[in-house]
Short mmCIF file of C-alpha atoms in Angstrom, two decimals:
data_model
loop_
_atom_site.label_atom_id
_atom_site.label_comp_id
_atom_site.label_asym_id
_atom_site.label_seq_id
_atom_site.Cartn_x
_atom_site.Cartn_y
_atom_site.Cartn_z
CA UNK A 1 -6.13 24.45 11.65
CA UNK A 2 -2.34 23.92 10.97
CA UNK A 3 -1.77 24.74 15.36
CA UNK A 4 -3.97 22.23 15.32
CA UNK A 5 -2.81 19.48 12.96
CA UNK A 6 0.97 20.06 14.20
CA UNK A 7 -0.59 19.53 17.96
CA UNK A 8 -2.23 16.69 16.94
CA UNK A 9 0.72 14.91 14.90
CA UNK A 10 3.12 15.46 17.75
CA UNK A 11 0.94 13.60 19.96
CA UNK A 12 -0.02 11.18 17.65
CA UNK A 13 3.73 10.02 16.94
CA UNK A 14 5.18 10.97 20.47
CA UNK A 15 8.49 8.79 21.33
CA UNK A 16 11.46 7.34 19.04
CA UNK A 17 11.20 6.65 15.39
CA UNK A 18 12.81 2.84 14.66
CA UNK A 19 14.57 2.35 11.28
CA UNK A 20 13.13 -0.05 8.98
CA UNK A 21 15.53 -3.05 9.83
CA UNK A 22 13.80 -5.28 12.29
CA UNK A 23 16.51 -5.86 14.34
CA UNK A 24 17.36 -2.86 15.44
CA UNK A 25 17.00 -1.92 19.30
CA UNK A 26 16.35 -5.44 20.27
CA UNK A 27 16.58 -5.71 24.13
CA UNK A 28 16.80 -1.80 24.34
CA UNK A 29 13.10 -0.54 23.60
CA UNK A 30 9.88 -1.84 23.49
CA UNK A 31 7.84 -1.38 20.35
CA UNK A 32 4.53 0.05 19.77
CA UNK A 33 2.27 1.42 17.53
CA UNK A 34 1.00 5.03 17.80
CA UNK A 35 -1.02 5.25 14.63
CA UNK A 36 -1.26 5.55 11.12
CA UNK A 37 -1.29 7.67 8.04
CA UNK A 38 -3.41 6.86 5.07
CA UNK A 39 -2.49 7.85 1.89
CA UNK A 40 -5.57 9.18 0.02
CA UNK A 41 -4.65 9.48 -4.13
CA UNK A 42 -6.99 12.42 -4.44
CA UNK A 43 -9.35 12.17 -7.92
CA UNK A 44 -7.48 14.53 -10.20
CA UNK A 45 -10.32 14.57 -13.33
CA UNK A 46 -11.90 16.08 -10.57
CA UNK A 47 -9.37 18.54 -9.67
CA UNK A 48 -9.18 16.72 -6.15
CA UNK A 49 -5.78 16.52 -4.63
CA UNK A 50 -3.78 14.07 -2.95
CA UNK A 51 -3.85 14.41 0.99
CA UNK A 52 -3.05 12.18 4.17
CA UNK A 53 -5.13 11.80 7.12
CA UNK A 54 -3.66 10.85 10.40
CA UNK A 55 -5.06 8.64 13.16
CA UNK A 56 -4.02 8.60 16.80
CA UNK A 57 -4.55 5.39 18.50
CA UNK A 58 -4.29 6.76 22.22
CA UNK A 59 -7.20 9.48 21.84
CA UNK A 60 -8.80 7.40 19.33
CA UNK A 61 -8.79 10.66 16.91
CA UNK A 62 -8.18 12.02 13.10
CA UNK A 63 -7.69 14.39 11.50
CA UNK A 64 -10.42 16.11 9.80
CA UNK A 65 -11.03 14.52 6.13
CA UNK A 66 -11.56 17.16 4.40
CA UNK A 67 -8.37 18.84 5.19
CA UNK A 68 -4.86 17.88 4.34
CA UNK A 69 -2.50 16.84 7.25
CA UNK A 70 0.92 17.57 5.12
CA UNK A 71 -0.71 20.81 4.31
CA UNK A 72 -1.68 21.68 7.43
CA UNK A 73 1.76 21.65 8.64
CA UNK A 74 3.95 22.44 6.16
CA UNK A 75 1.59 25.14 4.20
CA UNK A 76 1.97 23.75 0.40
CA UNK A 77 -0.21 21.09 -1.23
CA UNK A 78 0.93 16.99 -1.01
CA UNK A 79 -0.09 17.30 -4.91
CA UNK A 80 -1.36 14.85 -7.16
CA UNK A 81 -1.29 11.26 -7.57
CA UNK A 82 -0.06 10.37 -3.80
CA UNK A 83 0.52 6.11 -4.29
CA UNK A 84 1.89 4.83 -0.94
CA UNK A 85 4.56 5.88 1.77
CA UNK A 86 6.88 3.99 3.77
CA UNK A 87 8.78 4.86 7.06
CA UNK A 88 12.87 3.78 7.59
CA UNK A 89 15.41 5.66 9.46
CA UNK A 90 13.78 7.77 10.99
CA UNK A 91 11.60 9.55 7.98
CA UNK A 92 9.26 8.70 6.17
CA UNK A 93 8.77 8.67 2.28
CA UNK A 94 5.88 8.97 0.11
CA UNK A 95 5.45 8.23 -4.07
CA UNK A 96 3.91 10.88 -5.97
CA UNK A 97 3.06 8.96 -9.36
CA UNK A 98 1.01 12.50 -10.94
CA UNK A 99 3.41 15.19 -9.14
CA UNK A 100 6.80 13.17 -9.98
CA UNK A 101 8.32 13.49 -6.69
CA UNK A 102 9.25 11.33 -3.21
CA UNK A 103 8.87 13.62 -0.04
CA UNK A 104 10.73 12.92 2.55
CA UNK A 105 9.27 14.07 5.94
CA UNK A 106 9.43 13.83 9.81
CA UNK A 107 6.89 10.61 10.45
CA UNK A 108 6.37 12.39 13.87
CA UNK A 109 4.89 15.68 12.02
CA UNK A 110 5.19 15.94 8.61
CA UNK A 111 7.54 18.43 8.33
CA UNK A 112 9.13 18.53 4.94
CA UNK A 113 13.05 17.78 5.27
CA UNK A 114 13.67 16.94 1.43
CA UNK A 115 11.70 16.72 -2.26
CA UNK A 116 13.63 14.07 -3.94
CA UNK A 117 12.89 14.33 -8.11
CA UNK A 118 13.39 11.70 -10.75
CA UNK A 119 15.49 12.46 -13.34
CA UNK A 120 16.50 10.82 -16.83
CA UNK A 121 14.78 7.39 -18.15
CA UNK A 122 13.52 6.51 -14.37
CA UNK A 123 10.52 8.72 -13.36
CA UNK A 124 6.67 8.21 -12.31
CA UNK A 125 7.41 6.94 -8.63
CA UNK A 126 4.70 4.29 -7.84
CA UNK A 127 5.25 2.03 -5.13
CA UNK A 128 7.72 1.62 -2.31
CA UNK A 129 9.66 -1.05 0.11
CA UNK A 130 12.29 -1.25 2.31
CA UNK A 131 15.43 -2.67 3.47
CA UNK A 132 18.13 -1.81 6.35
CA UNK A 133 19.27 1.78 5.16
CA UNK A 134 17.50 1.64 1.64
CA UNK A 135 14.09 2.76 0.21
CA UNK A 136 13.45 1.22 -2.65
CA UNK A 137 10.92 2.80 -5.58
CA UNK A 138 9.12 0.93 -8.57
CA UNK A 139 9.06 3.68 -11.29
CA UNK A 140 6.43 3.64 -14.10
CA UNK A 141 8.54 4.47 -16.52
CA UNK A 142 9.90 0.89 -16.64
CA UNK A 143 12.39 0.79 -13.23
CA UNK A 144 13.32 0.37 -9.69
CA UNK A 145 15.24 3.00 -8.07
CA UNK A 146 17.30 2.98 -4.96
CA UNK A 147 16.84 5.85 -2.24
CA UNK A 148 20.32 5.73 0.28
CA UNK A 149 18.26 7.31 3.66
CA UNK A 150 21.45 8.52 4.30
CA UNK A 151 21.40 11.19 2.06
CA UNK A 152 18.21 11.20 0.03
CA UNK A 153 19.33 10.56 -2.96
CA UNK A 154 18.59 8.24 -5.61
CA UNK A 155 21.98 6.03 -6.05
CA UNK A 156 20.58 3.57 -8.28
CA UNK A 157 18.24 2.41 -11.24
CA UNK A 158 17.93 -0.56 -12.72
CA UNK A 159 15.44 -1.60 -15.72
CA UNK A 160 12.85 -3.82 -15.12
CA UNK A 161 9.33 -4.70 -17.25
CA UNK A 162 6.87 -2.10 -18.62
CA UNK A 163 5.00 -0.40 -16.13
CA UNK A 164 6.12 -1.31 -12.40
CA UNK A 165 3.82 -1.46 -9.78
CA UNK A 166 3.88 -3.43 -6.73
CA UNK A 167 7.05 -4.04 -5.02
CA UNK A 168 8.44 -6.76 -2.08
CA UNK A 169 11.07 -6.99 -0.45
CA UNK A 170 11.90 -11.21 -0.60
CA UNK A 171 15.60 -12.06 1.70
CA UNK A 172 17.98 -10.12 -0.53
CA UNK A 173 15.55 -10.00 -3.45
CA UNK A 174 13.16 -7.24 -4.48
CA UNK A 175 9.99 -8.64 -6.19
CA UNK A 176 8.52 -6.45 -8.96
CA UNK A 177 4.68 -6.69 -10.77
CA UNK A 178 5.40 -5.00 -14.01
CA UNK A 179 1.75 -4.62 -15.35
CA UNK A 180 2.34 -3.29 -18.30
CA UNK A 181 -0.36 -1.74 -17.60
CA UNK A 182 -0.15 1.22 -20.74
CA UNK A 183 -0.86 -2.09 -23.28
CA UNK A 184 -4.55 -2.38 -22.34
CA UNK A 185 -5.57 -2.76 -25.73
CA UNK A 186 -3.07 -5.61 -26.01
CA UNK A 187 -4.50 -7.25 -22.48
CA UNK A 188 -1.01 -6.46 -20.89
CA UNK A 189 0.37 -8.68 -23.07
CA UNK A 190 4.31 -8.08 -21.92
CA UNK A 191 3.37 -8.02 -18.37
CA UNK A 192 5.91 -9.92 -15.93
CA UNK A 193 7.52 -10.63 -12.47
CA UNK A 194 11.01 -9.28 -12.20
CA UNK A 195 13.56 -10.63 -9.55
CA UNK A 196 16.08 -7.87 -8.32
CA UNK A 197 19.19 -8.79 -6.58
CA UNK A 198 19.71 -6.04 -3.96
CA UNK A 199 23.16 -5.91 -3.30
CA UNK A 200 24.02 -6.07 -6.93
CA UNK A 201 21.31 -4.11 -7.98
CA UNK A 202 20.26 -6.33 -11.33
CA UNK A 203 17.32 -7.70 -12.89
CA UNK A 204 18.78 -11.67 -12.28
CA UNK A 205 15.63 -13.51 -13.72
CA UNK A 206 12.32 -12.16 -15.39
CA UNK A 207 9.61 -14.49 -14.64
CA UNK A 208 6.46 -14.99 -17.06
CA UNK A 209 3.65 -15.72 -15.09
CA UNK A 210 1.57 -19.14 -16.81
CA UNK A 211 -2.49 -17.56 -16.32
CA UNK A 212 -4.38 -16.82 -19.08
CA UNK A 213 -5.81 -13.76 -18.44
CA UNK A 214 -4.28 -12.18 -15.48
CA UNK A 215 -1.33 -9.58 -14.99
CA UNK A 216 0.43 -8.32 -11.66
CA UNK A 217 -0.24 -6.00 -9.85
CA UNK A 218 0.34 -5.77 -6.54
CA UNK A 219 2.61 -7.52 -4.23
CA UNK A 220 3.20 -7.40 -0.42
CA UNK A 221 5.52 -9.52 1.89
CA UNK A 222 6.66 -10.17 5.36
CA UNK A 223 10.06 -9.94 4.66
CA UNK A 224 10.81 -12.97 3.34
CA UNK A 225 7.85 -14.79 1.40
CA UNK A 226 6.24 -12.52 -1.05
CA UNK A 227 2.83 -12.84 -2.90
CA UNK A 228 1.63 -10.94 -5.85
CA UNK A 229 -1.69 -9.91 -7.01
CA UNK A 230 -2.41 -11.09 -10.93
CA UNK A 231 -5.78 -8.73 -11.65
CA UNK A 232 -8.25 -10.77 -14.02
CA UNK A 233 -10.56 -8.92 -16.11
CA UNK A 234 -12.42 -5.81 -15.36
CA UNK A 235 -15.56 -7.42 -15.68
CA UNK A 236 -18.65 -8.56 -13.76
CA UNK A 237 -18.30 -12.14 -12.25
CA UNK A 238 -21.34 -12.87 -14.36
CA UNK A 239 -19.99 -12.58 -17.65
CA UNK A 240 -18.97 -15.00 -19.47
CA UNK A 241 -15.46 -13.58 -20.04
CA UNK A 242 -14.65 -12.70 -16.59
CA UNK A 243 -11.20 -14.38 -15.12
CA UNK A 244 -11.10 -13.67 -11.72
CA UNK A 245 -7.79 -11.93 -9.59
CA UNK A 246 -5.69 -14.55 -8.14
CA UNK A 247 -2.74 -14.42 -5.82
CA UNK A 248 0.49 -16.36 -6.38
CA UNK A 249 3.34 -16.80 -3.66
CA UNK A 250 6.65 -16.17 -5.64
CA UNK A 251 9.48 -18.97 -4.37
CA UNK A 252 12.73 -19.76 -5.90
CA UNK A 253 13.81 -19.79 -9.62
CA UNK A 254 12.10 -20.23 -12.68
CA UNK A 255 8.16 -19.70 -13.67
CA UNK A 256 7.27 -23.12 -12.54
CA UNK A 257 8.07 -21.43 -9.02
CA UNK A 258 4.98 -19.28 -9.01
CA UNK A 259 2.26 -20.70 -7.26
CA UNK A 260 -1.43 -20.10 -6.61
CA UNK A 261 -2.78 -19.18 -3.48
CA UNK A 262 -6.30 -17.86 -4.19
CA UNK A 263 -8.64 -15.86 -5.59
CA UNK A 264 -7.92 -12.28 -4.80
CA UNK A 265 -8.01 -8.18 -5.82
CA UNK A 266 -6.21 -7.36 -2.65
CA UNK A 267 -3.51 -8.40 0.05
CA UNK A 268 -1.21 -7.69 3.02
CA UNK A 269 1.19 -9.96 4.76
CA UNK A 270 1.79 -9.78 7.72
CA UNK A 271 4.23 -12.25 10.05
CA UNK A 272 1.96 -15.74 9.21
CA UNK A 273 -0.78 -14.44 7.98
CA UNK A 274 -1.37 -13.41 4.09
CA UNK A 275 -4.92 -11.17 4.04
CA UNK A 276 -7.30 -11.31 0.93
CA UNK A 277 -9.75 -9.05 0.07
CA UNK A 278 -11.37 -10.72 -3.15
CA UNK A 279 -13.38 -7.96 -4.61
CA UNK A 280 -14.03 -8.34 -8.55
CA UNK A 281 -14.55 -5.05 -10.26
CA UNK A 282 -18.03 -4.85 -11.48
CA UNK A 283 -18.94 -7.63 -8.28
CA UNK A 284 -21.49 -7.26 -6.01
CA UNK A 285 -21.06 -7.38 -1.70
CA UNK A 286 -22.30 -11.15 -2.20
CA UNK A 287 -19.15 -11.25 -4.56
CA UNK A 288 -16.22 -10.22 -2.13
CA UNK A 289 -15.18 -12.29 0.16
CA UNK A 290 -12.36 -11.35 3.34
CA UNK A 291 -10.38 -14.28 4.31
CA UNK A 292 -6.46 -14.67 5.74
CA UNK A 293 -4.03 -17.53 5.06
CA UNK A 294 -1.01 -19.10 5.93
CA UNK A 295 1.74 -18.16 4.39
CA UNK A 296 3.41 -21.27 4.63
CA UNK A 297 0.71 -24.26 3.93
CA UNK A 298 -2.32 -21.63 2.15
CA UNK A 299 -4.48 -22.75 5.10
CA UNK A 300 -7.35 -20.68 5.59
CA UNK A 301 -7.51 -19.49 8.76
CA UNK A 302 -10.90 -17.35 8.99
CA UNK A 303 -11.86 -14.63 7.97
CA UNK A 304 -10.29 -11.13 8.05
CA UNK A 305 -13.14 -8.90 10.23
CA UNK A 306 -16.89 -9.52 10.94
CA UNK A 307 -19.02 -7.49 9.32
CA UNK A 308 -22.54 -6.95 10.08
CA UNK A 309 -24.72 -5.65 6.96
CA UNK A 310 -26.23 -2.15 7.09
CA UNK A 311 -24.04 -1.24 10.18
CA UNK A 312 -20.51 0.45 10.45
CA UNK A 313 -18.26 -2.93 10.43
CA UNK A 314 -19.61 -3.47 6.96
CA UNK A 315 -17.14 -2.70 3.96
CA UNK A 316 -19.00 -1.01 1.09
CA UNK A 317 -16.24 -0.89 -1.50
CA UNK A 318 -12.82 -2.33 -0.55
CA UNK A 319 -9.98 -0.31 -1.62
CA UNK A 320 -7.20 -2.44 0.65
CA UNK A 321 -6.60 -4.06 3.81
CA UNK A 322 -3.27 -3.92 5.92
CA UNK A 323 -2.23 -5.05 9.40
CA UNK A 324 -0.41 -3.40 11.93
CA UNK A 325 2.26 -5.24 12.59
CA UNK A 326 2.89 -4.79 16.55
CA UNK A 327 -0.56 -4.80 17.90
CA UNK A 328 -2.38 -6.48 15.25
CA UNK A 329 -5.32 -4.16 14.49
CA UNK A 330 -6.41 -4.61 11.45
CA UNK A 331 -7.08 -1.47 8.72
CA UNK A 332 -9.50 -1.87 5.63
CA UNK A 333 -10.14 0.93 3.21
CA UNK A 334 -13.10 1.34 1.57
CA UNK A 335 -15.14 3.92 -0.59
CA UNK A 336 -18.94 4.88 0.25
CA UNK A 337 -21.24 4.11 -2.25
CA UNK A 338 -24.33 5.54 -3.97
CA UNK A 339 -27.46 3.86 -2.49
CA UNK A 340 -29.30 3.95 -5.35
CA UNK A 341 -26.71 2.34 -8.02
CA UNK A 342 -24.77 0.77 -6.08
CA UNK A 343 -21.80 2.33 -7.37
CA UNK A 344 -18.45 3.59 -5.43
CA UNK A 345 -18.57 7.19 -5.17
CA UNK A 346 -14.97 8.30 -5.75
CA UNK A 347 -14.90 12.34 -5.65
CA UNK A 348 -16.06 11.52 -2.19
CA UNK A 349 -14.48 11.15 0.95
CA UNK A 350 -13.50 7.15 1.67
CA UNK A 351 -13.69 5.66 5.44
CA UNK A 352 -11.28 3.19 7.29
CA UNK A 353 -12.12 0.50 9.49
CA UNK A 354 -10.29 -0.83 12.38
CA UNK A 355 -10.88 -4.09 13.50
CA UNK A 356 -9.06 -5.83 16.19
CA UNK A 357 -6.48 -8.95 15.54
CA UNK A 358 -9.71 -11.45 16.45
CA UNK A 359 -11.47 -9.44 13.18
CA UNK A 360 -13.81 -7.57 15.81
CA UNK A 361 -15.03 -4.16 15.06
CA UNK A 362 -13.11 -1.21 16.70
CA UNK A 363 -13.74 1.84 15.24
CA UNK A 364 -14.68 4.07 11.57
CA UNK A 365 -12.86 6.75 11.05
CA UNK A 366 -13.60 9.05 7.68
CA UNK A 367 -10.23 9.71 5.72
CA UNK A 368 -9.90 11.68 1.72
CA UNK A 369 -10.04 11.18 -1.41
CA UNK A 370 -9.00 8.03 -2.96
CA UNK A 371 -7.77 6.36 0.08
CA UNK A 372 -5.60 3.74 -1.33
CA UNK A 373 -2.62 3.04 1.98
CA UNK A 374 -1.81 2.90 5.29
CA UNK A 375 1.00 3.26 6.83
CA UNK A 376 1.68 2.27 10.74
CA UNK A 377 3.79 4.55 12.70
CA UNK A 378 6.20 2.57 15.06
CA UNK A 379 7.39 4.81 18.58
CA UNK A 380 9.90 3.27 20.74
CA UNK A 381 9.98 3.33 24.39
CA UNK A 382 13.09 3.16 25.97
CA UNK A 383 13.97 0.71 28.78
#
């Protein structure tokens, strides 16, 4: 199995790794997309670790579910509590909220080159972005930290709200949803969007969001306009206390600059387009709905992928969407679920679909445990 995986990876991510600044190589190399990793979170009640699974778009293959590709190759366990990876310069990095550790690795085959561990008040690595030579690292213990690629090394921390999630890089901002998402009892009462200057590396404004009911979560961006997902209440859409997830576009100064988009448990941006998966908790398939906006107006342009009920193009249990950013292809997670209650079944493998920019059906592929991101692997082909 690992002469196997390590076969597979290297022709899966054959060519030139680009750094995470989009400007690099322009004129020199043409860009394309090789595949993707997702990032599967494992169950650990059940004793279930994390693992990734790889996908190669030129023979259309992945790697077995059931197995670990970071395992495979470098003969130790991912561990627990794998939350999202990102590639720049060359590597790639990937949170470990349970475990307590960033790995670095080779994107091309997952070969370990460093373990970087938290130390002092900023620990719990979540969620990740990233900027020219800088990874950037939304740590649950109440921070951001700063990852030079350079070295590997964490260079800087700065406080932020209780409970950092979701992270977005915005011009030389870094939006942060602090959930606060230890005060359930409370209904994440201290919960917040933080605005981090990046060169300066300070909290410069902490914005309260103004919906009853909802806290951050999430948040995605192209770059430059960055959304955030404000969870409503884990409840069926039938209740009568049920506030549904919404997603705000965060612009300038001030709280008055957070504005609605839609309704929404789950996004991606992508150039133009801002994807929505709007799957309520407790909801039912007639619940969800799959739609992409502008980013600009909030236009609805159509919806994400067609599904067809009872067949492989339909969606069972959402767990995320994202879009590859050079071809377009279109990735949604989603669990299986138990045909008799309905319910997702989450010590079981999940399954990704590929659809193609037009939202047609490509392609199923199974992936682990608590698949919860995916990240596109960019090769370069020189002129």
């Amino acid at each position: 199995m690992k002469k196997f995986a390590t076969l597979f990876l290297l022709s899966l991510m054959a060519g030139i790794f680009t750094s995470c600044d989009d400007n690099n190589n322009k004129g020199e190399a043409v860009e394309t997309v090789s595949g993707f990793y997702t990032i599967n979170g494992g169950n650990k009640s059940s004793k279930i670790p994390a693992t990734l699974t790889a996908y190669d778009y030129a023979t259309g293959s992945a790697t077995d579910a059931e197995q670990d590709a970071f395992y495979a190759v470098n003969g130790i366990a991912l561990g627990d509590g794998a939350q999202q990876a990102v590639v720049c310069n060359n590597k790639m990095y990937i949170a470990m909220y349970t475990s307590d550790l960033i790995w670095v690795v080779e994107p091309a085959t997952l070969k370990i080159i460093k373990s970087i561990k938290p130390e002092g008040d900023a620990t719990q690595p979540r969620y990740l972005a990233a900027k020219g030579d800088k990874v950037y690292c939304s740590m649950y213990t109440g921070y951001v930290s700063e990852i030079d690629t350079k070295t590997d090394e964490i260079t800087r921390s700065v406080k932020v709200g209780p409970n950092p999630d979701g992270i977005a890089v915005s011009g030389n901002n870094l939006i942060v949803a602090n959930t606060d998402g230890m005060n359930s009892k409370n209904n994440y009462a201290n919960n917040s969007i933080s605005v981090v200057d990046l060169s300066s590396f300070t909290q410069t404004e902490v914005k309260t969001p103004q919906f009853a009911g909802n806290h951050p979560t999430d948040a995605a961006s192209n770059g430059t306009d960055a959304f955030v997902v404000m969870q409503g209440t884990y409840k069926d859409p039938s209740d009568p206390d049920y506030i549904p997830g919404i997603i705000v576009k965060v612009t300038g100064t001030g709280s008055a600059d957070i504005k609605k988009v839609c309704n929404g448990t789950n996004i991606d941006v992508c150039g133009s387009n801002l994807l929505v998966i709007d799957a309520p908790y407790y909801g039912k398939p007639a619940d969800r709905t799959y739609k992409v906006y502008d980013v600009n107006t909030f236009a609805e342009k159509g919806n994400i992928a067609k599904q067809v009920s009872g067949e492989e193009s339909e969606i069972l249990a959402p767990n995320g969407v994202f879009m590859d950013p050079v071809g377009g292809d279109i990735v949604m997670l989603s669990y299986y679920v138990d045909s008799t209650t309905g319910k997702s079944l989450t010590k079981e493998p999940c399954y990704a679909n590929i659809y193609d920019k037009s939202g047609n059906f490509k392609k199923r592929i199974k992936c682990g445990v608590g698949a919860r991101a995916v990240t596109f692997v960019h090769a370069v082909t020189e002129m």
